[in-house]
mmCIF file of C-alpha atoms in Angstrom:
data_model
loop_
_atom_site.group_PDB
_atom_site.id
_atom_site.type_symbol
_atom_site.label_atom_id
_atom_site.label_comp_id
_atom_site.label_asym_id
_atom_site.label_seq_id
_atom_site.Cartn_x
_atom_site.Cartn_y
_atom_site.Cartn_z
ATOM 1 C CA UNK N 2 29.605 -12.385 -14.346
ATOM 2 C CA UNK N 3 26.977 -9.979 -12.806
ATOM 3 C CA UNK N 4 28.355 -8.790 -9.686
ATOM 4 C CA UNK N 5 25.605 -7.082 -8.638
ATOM 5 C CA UNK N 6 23.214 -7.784 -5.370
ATOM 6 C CA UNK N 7 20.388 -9.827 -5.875
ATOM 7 C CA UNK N 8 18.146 -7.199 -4.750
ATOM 8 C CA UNK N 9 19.807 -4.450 -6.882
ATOM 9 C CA UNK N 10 19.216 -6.841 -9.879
ATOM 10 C CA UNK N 11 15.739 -7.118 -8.385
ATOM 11 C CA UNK N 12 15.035 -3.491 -8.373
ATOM 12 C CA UNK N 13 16.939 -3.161 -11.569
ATOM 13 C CA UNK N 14 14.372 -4.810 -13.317
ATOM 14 C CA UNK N 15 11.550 -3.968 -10.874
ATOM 15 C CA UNK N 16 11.850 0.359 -11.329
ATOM 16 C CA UNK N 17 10.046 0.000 -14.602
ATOM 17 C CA UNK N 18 6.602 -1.161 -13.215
ATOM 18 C CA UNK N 19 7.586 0.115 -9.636
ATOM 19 C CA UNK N 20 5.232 3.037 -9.573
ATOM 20 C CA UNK N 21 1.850 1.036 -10.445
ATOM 21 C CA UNK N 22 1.803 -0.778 -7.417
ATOM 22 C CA UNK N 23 -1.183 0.266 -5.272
ATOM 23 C CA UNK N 24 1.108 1.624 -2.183
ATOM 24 C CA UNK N 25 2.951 4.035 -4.091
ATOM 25 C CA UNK N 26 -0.454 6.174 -5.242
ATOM 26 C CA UNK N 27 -0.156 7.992 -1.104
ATOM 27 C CA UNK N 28 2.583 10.341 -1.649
ATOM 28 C CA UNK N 29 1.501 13.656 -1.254
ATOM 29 C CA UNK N 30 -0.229 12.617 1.678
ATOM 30 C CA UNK N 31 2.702 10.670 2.894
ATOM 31 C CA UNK N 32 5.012 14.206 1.861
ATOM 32 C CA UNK N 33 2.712 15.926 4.245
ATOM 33 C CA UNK N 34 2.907 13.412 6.721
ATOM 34 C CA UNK N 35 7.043 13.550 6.338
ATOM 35 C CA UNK N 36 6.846 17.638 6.631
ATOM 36 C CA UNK N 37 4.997 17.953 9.958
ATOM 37 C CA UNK N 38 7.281 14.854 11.626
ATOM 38 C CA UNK N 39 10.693 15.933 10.308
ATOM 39 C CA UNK N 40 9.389 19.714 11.810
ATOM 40 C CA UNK N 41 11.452 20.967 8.352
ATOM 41 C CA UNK N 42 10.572 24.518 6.819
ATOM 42 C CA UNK N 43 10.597 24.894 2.376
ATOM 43 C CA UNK N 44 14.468 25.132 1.912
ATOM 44 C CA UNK N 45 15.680 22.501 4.788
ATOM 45 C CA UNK N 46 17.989 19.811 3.000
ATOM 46 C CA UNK N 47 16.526 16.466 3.293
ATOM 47 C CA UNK N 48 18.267 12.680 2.762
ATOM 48 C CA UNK N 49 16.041 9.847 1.027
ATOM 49 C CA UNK N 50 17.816 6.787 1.391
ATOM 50 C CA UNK N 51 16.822 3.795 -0.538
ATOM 51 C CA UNK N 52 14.894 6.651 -2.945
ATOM 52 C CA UNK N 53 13.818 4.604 -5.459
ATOM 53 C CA UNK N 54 11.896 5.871 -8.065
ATOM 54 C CA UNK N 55 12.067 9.260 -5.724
ATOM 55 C CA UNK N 56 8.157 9.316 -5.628
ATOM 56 C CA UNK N 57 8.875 11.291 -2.188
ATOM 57 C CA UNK N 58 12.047 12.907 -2.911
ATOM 58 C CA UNK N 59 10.204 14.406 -6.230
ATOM 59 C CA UNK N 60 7.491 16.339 -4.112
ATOM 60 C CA UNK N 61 9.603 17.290 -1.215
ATOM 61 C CA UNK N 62 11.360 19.262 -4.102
ATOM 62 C CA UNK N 63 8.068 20.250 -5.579
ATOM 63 C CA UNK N 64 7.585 21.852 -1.993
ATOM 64 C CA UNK N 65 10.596 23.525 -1.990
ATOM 65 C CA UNK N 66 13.109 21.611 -0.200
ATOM 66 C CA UNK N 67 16.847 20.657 -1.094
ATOM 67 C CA UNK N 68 16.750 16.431 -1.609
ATOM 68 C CA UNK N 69 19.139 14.599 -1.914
ATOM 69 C CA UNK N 70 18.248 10.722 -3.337
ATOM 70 C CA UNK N 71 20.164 7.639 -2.805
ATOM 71 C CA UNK N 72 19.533 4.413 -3.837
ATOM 72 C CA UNK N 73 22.296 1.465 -5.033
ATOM 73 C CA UNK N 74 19.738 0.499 -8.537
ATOM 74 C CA UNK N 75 21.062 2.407 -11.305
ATOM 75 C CA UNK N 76 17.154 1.010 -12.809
ATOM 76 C CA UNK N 77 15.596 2.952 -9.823
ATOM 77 C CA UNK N 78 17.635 6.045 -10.315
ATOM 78 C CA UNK N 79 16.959 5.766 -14.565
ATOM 79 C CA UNK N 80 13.608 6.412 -13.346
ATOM 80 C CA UNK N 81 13.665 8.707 -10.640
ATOM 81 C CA UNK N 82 15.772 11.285 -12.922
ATOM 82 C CA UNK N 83 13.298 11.214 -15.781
ATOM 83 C CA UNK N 84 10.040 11.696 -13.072
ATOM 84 C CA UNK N 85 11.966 14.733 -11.663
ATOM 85 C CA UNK N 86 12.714 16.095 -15.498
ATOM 86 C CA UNK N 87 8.952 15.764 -16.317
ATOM 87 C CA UNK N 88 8.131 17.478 -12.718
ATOM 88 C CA UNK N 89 10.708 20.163 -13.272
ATOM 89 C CA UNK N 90 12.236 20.087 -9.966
ATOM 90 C CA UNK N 91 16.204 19.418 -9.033
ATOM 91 C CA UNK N 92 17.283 16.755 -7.033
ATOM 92 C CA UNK N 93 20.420 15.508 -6.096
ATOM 93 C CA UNK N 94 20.577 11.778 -7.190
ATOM 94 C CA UNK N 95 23.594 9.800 -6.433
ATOM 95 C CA UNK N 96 23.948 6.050 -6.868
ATOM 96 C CA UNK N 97 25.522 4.854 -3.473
ATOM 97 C CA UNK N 98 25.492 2.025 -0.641
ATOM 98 C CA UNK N 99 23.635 2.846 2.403
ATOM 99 C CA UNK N 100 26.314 1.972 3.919
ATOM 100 C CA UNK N 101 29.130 3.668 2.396
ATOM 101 C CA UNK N 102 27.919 6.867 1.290
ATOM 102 C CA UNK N 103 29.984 9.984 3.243
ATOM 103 C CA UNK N 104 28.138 13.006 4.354
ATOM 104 C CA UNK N 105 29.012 15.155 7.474
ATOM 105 C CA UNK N 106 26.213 16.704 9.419
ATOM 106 C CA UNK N 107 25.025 17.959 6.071
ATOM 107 C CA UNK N 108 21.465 17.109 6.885
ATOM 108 C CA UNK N 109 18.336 18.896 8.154
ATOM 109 C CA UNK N 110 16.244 15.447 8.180
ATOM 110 C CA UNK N 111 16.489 12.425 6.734
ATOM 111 C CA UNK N 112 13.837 9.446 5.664
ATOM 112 C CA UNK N 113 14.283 5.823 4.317
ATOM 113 C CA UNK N 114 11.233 4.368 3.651
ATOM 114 C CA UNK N 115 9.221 0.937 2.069
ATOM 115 C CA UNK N 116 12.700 -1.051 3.897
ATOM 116 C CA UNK N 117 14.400 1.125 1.538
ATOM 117 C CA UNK N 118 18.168 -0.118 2.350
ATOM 118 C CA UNK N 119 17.768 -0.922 6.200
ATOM 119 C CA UNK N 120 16.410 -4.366 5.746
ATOM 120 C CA UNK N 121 17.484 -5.503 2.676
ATOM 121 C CA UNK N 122 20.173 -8.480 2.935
ATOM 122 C CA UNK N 123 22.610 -10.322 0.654
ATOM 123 C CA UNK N 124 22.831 -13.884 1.588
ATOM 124 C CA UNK N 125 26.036 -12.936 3.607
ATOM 125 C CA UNK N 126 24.710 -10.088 5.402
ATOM 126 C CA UNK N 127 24.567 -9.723 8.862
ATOM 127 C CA UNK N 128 21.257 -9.080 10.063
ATOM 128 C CA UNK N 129 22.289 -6.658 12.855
ATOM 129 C CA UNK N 130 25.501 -5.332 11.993
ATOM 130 C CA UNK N 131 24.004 -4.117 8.665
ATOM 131 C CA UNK N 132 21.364 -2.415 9.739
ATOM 132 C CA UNK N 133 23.817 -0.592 12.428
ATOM 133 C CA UNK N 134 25.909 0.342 10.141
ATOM 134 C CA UNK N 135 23.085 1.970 8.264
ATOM 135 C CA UNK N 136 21.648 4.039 10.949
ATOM 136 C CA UNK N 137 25.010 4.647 11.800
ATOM 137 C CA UNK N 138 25.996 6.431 8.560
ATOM 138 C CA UNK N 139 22.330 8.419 8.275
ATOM 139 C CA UNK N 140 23.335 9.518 12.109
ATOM 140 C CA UNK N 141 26.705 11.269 10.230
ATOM 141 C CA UNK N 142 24.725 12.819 7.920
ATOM 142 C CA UNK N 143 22.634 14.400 9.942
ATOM 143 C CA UNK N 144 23.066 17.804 11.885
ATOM 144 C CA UNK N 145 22.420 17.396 15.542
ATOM 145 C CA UNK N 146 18.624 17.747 16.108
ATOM 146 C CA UNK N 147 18.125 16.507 12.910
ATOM 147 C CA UNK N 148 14.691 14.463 12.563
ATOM 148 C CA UNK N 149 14.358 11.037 10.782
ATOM 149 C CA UNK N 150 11.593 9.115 9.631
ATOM 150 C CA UNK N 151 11.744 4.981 8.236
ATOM 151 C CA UNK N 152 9.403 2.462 7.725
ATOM 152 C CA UNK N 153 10.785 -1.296 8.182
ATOM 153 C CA UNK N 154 8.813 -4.615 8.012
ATOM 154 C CA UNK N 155 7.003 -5.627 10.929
ATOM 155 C CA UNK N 156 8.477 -8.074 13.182
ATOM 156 C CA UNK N 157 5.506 -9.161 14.272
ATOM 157 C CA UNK N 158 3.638 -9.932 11.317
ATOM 158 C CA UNK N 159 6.637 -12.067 10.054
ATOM 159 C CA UNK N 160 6.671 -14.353 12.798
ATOM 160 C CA UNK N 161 2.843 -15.018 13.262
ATOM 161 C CA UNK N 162 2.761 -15.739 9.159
ATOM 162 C CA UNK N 163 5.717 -18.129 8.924
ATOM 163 C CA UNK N 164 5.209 -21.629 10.686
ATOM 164 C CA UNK N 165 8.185 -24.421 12.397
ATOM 165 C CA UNK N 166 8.309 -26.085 8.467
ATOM 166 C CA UNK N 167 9.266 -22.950 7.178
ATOM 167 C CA UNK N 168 12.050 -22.356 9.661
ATOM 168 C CA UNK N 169 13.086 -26.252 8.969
ATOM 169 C CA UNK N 170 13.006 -25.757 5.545
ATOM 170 C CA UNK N 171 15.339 -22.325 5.495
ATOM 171 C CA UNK N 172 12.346 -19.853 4.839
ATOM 172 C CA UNK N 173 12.374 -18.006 7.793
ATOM 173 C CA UNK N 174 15.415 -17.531 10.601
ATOM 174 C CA UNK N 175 13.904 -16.544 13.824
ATOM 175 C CA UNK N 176 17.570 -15.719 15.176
ATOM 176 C CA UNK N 177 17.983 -13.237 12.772
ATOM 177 C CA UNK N 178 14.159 -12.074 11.876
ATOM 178 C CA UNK N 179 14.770 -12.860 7.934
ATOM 179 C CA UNK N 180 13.080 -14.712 5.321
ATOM 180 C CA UNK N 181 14.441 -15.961 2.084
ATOM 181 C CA UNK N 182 11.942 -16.456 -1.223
ATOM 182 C CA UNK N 183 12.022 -16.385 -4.892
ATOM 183 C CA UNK N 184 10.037 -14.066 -6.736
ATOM 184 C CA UNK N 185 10.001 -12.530 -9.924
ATOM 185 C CA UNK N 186 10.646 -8.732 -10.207
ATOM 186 C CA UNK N 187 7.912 -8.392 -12.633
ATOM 187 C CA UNK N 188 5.188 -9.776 -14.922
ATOM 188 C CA UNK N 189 7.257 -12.166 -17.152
ATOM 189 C CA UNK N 190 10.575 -12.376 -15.483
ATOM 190 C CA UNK N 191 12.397 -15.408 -13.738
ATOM 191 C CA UNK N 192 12.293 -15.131 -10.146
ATOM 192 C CA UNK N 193 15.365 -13.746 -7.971
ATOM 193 C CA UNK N 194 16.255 -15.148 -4.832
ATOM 194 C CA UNK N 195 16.619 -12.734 -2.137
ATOM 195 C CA UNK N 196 16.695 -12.308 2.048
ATOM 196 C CA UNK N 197 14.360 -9.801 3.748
ATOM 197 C CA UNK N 198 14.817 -8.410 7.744
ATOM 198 C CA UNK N 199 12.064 -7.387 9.722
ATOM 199 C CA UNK N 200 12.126 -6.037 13.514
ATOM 200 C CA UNK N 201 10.102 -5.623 16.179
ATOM 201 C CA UNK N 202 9.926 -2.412 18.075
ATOM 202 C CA UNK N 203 12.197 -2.870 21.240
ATOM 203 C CA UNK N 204 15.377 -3.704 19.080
ATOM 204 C CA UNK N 205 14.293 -1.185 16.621
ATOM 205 C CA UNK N 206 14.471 1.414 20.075
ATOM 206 C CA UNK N 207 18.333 -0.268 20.877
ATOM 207 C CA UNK N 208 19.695 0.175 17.286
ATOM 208 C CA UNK N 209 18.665 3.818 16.688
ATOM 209 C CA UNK N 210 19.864 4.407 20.328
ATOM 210 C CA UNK N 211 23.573 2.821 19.354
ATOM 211 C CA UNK N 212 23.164 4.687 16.471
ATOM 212 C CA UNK N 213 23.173 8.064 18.070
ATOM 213 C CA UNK N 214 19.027 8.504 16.586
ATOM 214 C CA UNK N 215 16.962 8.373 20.194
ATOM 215 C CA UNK N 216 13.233 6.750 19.235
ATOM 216 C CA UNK N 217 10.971 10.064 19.570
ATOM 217 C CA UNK N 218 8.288 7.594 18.199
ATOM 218 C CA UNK N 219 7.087 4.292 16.919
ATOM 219 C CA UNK N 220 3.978 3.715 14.921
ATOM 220 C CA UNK N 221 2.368 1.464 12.616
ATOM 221 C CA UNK N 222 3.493 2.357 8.758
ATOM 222 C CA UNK N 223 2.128 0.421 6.341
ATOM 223 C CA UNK N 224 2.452 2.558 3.130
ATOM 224 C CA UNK N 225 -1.176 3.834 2.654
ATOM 225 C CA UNK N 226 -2.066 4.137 6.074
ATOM 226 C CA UNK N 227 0.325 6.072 8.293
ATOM 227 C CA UNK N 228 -0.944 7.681 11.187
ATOM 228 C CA UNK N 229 0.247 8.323 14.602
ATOM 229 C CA UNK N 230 -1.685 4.953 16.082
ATOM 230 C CA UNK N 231 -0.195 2.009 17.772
ATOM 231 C CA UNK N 232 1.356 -0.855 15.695
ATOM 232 C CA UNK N 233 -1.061 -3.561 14.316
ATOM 233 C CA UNK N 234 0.736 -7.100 14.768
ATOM 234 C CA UNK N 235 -0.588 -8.490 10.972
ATOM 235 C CA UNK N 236 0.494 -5.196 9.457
ATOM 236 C CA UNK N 237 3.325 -4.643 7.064
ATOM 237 C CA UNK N 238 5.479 -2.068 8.139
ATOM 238 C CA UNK N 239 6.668 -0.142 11.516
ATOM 239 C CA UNK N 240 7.087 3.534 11.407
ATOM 240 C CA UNK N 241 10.102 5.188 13.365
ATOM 241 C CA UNK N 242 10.456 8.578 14.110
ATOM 242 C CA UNK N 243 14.161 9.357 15.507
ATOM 243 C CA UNK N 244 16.026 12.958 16.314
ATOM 244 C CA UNK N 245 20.226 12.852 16.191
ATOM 245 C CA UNK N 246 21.413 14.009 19.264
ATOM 246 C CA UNK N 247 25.346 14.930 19.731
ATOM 247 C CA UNK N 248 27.549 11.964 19.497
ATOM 248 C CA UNK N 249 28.808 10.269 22.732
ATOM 249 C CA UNK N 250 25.899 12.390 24.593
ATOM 250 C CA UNK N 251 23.324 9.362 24.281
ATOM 251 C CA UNK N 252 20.340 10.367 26.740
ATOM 252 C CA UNK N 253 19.783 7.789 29.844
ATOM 253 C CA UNK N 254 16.129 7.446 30.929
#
């Protein structure tokens, strides 16, 4: 039996054909983007979580800095080591769950971006304690001051393109911001079945705060067009920008 997630099986068969999608062809200006939020000089160790093919873990190396990649599809990480052997840089890839994985302030900055593993569900999952968990494990790895940067599907956008049939009919949950479809990881393939979270900024601004991650900033961050601007409700992704501070020591506006 195949004991895997659907959504590693998804990415699995996905990392082949990942990189030709139009949203990945943005990364350098995406890397500079990352430098000048993170506020990280050339040497600075860096966490990608939910790497992927390491498209942004590959030229933060090429830059100079220490990565360190995580992602849980062996298929993703197949690909990310051969892109950084043709590149000739080092990085540190290690097959993990976001949840799971153990480093101790280790971190100058860390990113997790396209949902990477923060809103990616099984069909058991719970929406919020996953996601806290997350955030809460990044917030370990992390040295205090230590800069973040994610992107997560837009709350927004979710609920203004799902109607009341699709929450009758199980496609969309409203009490926990998720939607459940069927499609296939590629050209050719059978569909897979999998669950999706989005969130809208003012729980996003709770979770990193439980977290021990303060919100410095949220922005709209659909891959392609970051920018420091406000959040546009049909867009695809949020952008959060988040700085550890020392635990139990949570600021109180």
């Amino acid at each position: 039996m195949d004991e895997r997630t659907s959504w590693e099986r998804f990415h699995d068969l996905e990392a082949p054909v990942y990189d030709d999608y139009e949203y990945t062809k943005n990364t350098v200006n995406e890397v500079d983007f990352l430098i000048e939020e993170l506020g990280a000089s050339p040497g600075a160790s860096i966490l990608d979580v939910g790497c992927g093919t390491g498209r942004h873990s590959i030229e933060l190396a090429r830059r100079g800095y220490a990565v360190t990649g995580i992602d849980l599809s062996t298929g993703m990480l197949g690909r990310a080591r051969e892109k950084a052997s043709e590149a000739g840089v080092q990085v540190n890839w290690m097959r993990a769950d976001a949840r799971r994985f153990s480093f101790n302030g280790e971190f100058d900055g860390a990113i997790g971006l396209c949902e990477g593993a923060f809103g990616l569900l099984s069909a058991d999952d719970d929406a919020i304690e996953r996601p806290l968990v997350i955030l809460r494990n990044i917030s370990r790895a992390l040295k205090t001051g230590g800069k973040s940067v994610f992107t997560v599907l837009n709350g927004f956008r979710m609920i203004r393109s799902h109607a009341q049939k699709d929450v009758e009919e199980g496609r969309f949950d409203p009490l926990r911001m998720s939607w459940t479809s069927e499609f296939p990881p590629r050209e050719g393939l059978s569909p897979i079945r999998v669950r999706e979270r989005s969130f809208v900024p003012t729980e996003l601004s709770l979770l990193f705060q439980l977290a021990g991650m303060p919100v410095l900033n949220i922005w709209g961050g659909t891959a392609g067009n970051w920018g420091r601007r406000a959040i546009d409700l049909d867009e695809m992704e949020i952008m959060i920008v988040a700085s550890k501070v020392v635990e139990g020591h949570l600021p109180v506006d």
